[in-house]
Coordinates of N, CA and C and ligand atoms in Angstrom, one line a residue:
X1 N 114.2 127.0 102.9 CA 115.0 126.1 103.7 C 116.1 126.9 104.4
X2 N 116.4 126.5 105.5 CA 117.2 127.1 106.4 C 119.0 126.7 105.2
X3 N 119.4 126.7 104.4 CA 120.2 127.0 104.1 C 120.4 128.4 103.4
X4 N 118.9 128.0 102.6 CA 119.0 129.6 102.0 C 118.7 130.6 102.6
X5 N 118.5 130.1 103.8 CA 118.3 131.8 104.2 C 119.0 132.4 104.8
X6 N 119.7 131.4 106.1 CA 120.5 131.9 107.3 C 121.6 132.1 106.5
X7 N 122.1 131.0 105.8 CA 123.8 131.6 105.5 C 124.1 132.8 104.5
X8 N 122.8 132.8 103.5 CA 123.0 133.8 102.2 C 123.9 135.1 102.4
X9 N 123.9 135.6 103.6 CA 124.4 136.7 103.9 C 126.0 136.5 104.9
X10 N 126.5 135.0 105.2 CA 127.6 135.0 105.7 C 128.8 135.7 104.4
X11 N 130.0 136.3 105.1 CA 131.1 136.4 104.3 C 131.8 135.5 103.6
X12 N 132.1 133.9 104.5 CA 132.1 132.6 103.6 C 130.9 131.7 102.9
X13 N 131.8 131.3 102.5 CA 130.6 129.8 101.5 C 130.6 129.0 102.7
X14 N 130.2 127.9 101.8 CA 129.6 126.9 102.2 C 129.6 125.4 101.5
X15 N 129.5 124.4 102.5 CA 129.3 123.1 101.8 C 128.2 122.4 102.1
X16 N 127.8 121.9 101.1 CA 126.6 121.1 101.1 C 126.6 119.6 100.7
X17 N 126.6 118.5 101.6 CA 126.2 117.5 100.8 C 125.5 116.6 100.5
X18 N 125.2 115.9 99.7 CA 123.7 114.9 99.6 C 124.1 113.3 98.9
X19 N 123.6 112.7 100.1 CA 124.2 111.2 99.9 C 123.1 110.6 99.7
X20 N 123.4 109.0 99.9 CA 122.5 108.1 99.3 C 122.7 106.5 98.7
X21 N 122.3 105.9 98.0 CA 122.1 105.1 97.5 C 122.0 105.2 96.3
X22 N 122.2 104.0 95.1 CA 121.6 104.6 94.0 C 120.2 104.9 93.8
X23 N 119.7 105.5 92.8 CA 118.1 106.0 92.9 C 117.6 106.6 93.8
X24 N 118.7 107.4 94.9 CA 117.7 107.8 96.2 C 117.3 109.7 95.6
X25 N 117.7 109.6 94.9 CA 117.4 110.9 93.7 C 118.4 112.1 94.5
X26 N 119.8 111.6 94.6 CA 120.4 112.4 94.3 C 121.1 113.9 93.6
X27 N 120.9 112.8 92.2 CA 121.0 114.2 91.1 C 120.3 114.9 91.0
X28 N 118.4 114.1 91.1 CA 117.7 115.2 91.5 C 117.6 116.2 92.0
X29 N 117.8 116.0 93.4 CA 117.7 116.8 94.4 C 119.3 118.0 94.2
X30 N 120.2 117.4 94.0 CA 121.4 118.2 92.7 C 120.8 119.2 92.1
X31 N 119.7 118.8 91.3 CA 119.3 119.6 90.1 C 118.8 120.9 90.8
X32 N 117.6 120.2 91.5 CA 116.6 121.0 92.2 C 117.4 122.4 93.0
X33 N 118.3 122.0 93.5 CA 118.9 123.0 94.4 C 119.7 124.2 93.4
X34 N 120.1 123.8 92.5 CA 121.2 124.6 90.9 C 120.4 125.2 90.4
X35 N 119.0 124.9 90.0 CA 118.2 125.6 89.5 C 117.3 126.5 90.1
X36 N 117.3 126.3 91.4 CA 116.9 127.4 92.0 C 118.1 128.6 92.5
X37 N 119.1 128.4 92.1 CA 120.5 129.2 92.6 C 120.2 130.4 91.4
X38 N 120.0 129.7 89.9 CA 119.9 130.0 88.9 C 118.6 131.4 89.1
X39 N 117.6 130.7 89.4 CA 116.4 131.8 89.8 C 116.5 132.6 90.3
X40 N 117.6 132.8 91.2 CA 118.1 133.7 92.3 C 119.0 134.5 91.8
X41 N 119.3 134.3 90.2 CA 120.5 134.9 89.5 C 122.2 135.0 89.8
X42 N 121.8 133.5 90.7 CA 123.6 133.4 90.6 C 124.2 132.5 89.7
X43 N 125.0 132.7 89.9 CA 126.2 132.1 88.6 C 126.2 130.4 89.4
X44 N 126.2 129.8 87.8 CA 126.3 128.5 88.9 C 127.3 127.5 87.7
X45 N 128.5 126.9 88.8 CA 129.2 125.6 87.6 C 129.0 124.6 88.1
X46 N 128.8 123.8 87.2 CA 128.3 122.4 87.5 C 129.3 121.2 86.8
X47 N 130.0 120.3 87.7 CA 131.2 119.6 87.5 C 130.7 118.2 87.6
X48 N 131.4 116.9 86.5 CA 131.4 115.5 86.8 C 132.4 114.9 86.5
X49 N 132.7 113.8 87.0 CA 133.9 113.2 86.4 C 133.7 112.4 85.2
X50 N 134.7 112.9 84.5 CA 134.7 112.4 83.0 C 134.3 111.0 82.8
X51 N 134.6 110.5 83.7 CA 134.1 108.8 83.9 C 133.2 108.6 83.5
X52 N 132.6 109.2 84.0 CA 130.9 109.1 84.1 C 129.9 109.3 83.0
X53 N 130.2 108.2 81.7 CA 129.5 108.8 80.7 C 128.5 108.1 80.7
X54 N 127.4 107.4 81.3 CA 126.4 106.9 81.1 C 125.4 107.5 80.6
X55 N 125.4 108.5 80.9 CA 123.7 109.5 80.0 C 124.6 110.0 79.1
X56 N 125.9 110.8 78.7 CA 125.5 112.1 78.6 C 127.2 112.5 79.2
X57 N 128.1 112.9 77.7 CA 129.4 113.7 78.3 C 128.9 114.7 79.1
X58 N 128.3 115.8 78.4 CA 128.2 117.0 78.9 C 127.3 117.6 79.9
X59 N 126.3 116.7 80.4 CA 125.4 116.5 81.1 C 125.2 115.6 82.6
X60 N 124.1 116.5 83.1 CA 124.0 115.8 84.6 C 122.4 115.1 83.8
X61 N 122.2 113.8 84.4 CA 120.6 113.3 84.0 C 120.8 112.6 84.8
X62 N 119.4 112.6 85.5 CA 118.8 111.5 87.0 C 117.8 110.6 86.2
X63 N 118.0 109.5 86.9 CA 117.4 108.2 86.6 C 115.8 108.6 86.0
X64 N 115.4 109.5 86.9 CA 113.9 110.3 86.2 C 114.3 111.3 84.7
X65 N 114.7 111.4 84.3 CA 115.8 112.2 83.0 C 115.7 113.8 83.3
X66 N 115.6 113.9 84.3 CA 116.1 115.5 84.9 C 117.6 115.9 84.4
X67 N 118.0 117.1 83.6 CA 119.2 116.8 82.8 C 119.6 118.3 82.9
X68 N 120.6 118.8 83.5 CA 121.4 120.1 83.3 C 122.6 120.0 82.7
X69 N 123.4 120.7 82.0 CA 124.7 121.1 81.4 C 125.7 120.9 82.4
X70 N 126.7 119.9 82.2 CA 128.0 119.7 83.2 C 129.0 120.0 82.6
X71 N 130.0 120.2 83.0 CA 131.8 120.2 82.6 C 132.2 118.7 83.1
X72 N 132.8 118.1 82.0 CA 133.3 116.8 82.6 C 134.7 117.0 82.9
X73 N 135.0 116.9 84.4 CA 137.0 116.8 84.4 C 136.9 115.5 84.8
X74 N 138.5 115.4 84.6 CA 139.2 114.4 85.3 C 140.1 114.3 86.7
X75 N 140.2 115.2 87.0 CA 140.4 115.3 88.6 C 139.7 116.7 89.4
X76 N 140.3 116.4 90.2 CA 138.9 117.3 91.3 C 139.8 118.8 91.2
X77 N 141.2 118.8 91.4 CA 141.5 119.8 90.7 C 141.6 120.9 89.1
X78 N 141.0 120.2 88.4 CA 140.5 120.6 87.7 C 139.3 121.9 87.9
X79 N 138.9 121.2 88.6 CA 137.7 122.1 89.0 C 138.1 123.6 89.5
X80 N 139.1 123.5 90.5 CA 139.3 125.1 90.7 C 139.9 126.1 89.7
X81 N 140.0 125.8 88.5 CA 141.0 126.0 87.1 C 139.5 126.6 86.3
X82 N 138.3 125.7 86.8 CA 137.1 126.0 85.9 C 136.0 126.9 86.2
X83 N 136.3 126.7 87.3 CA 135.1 127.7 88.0 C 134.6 129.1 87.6
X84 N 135.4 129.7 87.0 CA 135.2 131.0 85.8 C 134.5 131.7 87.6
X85 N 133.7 132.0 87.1 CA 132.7 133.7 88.2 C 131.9 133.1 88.7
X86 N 131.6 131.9 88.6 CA 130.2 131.0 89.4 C 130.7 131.4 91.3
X87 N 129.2 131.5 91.4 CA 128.7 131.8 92.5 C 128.6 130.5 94.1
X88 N 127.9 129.6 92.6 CA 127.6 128.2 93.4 C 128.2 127.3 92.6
X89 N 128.6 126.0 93.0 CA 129.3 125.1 92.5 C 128.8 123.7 92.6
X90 N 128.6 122.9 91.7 CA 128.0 121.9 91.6 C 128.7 120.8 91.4
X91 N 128.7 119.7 92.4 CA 129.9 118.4 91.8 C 128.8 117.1 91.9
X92 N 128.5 116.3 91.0 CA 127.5 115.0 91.3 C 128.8 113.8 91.3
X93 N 128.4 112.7 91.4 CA 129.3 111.7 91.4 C 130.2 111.8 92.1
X94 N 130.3 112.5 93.3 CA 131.6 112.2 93.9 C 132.7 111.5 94.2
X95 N 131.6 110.5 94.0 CA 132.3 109.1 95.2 C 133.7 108.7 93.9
X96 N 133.7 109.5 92.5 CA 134.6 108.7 91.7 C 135.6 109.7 91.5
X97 N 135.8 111.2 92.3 CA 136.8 111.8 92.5 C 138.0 111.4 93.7
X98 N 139.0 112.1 93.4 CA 140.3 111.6 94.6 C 140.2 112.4 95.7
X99 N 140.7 112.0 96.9 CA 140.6 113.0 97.9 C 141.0 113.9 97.9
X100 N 141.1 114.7 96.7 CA 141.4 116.2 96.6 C 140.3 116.8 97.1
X101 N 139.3 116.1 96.4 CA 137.9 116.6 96.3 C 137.9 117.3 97.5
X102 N 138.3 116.9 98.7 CA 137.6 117.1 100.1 C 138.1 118.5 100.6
X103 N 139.9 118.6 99.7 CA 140.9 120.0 100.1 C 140.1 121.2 98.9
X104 N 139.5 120.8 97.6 CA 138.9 121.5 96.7 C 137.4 122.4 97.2
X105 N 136.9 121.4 97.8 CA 135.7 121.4 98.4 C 135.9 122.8 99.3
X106 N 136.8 122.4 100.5 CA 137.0 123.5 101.4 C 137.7 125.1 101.1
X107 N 138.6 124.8 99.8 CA 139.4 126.2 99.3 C 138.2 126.7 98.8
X108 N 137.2 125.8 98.0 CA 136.0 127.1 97.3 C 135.2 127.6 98.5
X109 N 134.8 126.5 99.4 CA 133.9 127.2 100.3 C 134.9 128.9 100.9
X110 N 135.7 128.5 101.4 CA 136.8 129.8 101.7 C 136.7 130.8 100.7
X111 N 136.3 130.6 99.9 CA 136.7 131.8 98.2 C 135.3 132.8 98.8
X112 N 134.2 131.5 99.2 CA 133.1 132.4 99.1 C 131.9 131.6 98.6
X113 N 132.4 130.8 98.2 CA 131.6 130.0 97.2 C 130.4 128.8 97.8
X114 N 129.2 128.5 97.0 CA 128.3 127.6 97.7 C 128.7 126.6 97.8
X115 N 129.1 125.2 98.1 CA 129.5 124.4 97.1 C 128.3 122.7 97.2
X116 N 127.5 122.8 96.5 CA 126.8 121.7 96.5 C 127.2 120.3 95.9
X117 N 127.5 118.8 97.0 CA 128.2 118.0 96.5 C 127.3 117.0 96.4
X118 N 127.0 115.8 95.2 CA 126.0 114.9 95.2 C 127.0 113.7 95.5
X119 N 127.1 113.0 96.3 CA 127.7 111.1 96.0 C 127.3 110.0 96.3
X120 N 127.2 109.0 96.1 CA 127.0 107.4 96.8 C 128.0 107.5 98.0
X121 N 127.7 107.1 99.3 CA 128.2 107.0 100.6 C 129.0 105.8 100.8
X122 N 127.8 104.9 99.8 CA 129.0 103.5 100.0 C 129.3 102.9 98.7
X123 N 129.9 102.0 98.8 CA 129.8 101.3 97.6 C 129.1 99.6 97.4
X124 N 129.0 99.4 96.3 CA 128.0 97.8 96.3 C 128.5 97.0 97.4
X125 N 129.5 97.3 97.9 CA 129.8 96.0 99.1 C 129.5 96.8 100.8
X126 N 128.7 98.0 100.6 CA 128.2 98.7 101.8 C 129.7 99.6 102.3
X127 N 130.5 99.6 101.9 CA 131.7 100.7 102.5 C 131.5 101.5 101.8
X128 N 132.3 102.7 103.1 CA 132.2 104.0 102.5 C 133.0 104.1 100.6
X129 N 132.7 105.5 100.1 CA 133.1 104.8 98.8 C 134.0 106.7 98.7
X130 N 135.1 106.3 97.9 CA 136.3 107.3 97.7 C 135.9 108.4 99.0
X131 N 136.3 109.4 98.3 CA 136.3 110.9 99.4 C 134.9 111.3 100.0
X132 N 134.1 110.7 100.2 CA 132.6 110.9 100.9 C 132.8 111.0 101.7
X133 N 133.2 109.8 102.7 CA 133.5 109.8 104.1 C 134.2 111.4 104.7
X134 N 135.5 111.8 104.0 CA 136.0 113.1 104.3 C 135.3 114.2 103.8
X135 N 134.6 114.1 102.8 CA 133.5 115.6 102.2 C 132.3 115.4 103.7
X136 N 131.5 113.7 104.0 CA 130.7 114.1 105.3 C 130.9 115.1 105.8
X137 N 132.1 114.7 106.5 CA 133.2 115.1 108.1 C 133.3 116.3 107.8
X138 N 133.4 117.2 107.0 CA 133.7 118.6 106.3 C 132.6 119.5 105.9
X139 N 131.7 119.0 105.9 CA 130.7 119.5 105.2 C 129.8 120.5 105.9
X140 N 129.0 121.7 105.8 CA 128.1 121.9 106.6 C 126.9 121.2 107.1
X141 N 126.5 121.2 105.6 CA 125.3 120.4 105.6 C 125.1 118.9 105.2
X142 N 124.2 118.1 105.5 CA 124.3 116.9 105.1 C 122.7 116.4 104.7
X143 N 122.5 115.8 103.8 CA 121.3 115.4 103.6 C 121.3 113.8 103.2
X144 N 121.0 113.2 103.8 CA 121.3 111.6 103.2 C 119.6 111.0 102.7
X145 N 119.7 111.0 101.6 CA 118.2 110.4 101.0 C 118.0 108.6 100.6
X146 N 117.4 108.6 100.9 CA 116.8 107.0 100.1 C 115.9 106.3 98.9
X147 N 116.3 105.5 98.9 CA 115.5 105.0 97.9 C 114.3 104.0 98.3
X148 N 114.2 103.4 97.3 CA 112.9 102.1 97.6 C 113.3 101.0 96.9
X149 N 113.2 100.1 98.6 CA 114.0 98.9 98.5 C 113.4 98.0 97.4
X150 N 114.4 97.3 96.3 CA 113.3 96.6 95.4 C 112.8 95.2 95.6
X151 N 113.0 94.5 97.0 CA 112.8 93.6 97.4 C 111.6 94.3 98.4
X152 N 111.3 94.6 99.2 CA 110.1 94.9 100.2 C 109.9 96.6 100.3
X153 N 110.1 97.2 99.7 CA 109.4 98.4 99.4 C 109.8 99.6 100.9
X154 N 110.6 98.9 101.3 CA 111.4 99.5 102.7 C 112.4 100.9 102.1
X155 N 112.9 101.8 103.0 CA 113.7 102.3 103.0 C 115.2 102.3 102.8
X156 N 115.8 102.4 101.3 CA 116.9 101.7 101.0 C 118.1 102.7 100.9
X157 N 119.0 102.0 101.6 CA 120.0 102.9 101.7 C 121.7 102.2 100.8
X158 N 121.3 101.2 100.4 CA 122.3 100.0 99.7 C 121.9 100.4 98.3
X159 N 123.2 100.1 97.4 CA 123.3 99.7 96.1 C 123.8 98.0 95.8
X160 N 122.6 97.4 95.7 CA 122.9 95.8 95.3 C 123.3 95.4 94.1
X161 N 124.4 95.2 93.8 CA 124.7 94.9 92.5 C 124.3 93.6 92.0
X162 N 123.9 93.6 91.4 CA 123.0 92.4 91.0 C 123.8 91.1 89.6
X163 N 125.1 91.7 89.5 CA 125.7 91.0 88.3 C 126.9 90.1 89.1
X164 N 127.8 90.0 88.3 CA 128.7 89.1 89.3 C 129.8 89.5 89.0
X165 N 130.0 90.9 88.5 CA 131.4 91.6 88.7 C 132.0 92.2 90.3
X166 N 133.3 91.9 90.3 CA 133.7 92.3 91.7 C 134.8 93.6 91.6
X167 N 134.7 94.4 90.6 CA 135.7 96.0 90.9 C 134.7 96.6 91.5
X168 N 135.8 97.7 92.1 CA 134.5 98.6 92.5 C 134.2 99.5 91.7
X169 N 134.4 99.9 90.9 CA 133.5 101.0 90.1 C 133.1 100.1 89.0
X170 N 131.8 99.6 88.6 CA 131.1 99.5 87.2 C 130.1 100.2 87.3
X171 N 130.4 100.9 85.9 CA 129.4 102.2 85.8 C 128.1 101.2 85.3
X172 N 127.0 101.5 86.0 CA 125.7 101.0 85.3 C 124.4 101.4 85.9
X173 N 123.3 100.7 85.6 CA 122.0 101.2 86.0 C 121.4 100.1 86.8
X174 N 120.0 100.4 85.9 CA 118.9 99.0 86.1 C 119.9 97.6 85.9
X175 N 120.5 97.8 85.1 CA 120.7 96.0 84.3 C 121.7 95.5 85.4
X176 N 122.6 96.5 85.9 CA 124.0 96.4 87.2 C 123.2 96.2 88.8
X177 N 122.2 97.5 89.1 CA 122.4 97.3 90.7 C 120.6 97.5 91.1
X178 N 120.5 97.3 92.2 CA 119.0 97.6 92.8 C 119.4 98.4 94.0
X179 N 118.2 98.8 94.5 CA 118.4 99.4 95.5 C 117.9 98.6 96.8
X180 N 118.4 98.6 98.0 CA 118.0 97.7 99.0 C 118.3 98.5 100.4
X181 N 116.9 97.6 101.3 CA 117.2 98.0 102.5 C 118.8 97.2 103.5
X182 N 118.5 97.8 104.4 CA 119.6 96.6 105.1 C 119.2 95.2 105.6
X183 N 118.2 95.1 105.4 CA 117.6 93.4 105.9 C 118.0 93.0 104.7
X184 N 117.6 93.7 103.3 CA 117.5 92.7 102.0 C 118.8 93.1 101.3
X185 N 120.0 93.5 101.9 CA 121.3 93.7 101.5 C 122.3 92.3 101.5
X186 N 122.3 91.6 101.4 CA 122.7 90.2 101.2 C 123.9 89.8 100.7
X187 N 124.7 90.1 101.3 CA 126.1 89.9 100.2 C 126.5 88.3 100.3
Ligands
LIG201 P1 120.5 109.1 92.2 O1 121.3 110.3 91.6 O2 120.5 109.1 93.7 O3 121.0 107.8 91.6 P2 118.4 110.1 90.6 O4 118.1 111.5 91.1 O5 119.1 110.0 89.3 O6 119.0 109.2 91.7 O7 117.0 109.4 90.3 C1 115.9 109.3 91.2 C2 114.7 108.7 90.5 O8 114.9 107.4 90.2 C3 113.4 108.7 91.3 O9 112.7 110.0 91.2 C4 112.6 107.6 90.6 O10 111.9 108.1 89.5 C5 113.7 106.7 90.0 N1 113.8 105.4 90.7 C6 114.1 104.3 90.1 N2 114.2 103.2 91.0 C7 114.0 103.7 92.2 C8 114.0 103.2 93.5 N3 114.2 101.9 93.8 N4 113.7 104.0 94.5 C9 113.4 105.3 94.3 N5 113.4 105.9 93.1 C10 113.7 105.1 92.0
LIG202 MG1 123.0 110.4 90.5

């Protein structure tokens, strides 16, 4: 892929990031990219917000149970405090860090560093969700994936919450949200 090739050899880093919906395989696609950094024998840290314990403190796991070793912090500065010698840098769940994320994001790319970011773009009510919108705008790269709508099998780019809570962050899965296109987004 034209990331790994052309930039490998710039003097700065870089940002990468990969949006979505829920299920649009995110983490996957997270995984996929860390584990091939790994192959390449670079150093790689991989960050979540402590929030986020649905699988797994220590752990990244995708809805398919694809599972790497994470550091859980609680703010996005945190992360530059952890980064030890890693090469490439891994954040999933963005959308539940503070807009530091976005000034964190750009000091590592500057260090040198890769920085691959996984988030939800929006939130159950279709708005953008915490610091995504500014990691987009910032980013090199951008990859926005989809899922499959569970109402007509369309291209889904919505997380439908399917319960009748109104915060915005409930951590959950199957039993919380679906995935939907924009015809079958229905609020
Ligand atoms: P994300 O991090 O974007 O929430 P994951 O990478 O954790 O997604 O999971 C992606 C996996 O979820 C897919 O490979 C598939 O096995 C599963 N999956 C479950 N529901 C759906 C759906 N509606 N559309 C696509 N994949 C789904
Ligand atoms: Mg995920």
């Amino acid at each position: 892929m034209f990331i790994e090739q052309g930039f490998q050899n710039q003097h700065s880093g870089w940002i990468e990031v990969i949006c979505g919906s829920m299920f649009s395989g995110k983490t996957e696609e997270l995984i996929r990219r860390l584990n091939r950094s790994k192959i390449a024998n670079m150093q790689v840290a991989i960050f979540k917000p402590a929030i986020d314990t649905r699988y797994h403190e220590h752990q990244l796991v995708s809805h398919d149970a694809k599972k790497t070793n994470a550091i859980p912090v609680e703010s996005a500065l945190e992360i530059l405090s952890k980064i030890e010698t890693a090469d490439v840098i891994g954040i999933d769940e963005a959308q539940f860090f503070d807009d530091q994320l976005i000034e964190v994001a750009a000091q590592l790319a500057k260090m040198g560093k890769r920085v691959i970011i996984a988030g939800l773009d929006m939130d159950y009510l279709g708005k953008p969700y915490g610091p995504m919108p500014g990691l987009l705008a910032t980013a090199n790269f951008i990859t926005k994936l989809h899922a499959v709508c569970m109402k007509c099998g369309g291209l889904a780019g919505y997380s439908y919450r399917i319960t009748n809570q109104d915060e915005q962050l409930v951590l959950g899965e199957k039993q919380h949200y679906e995935a939907r296109c924009r015809n079958c987004f229905q609020l």
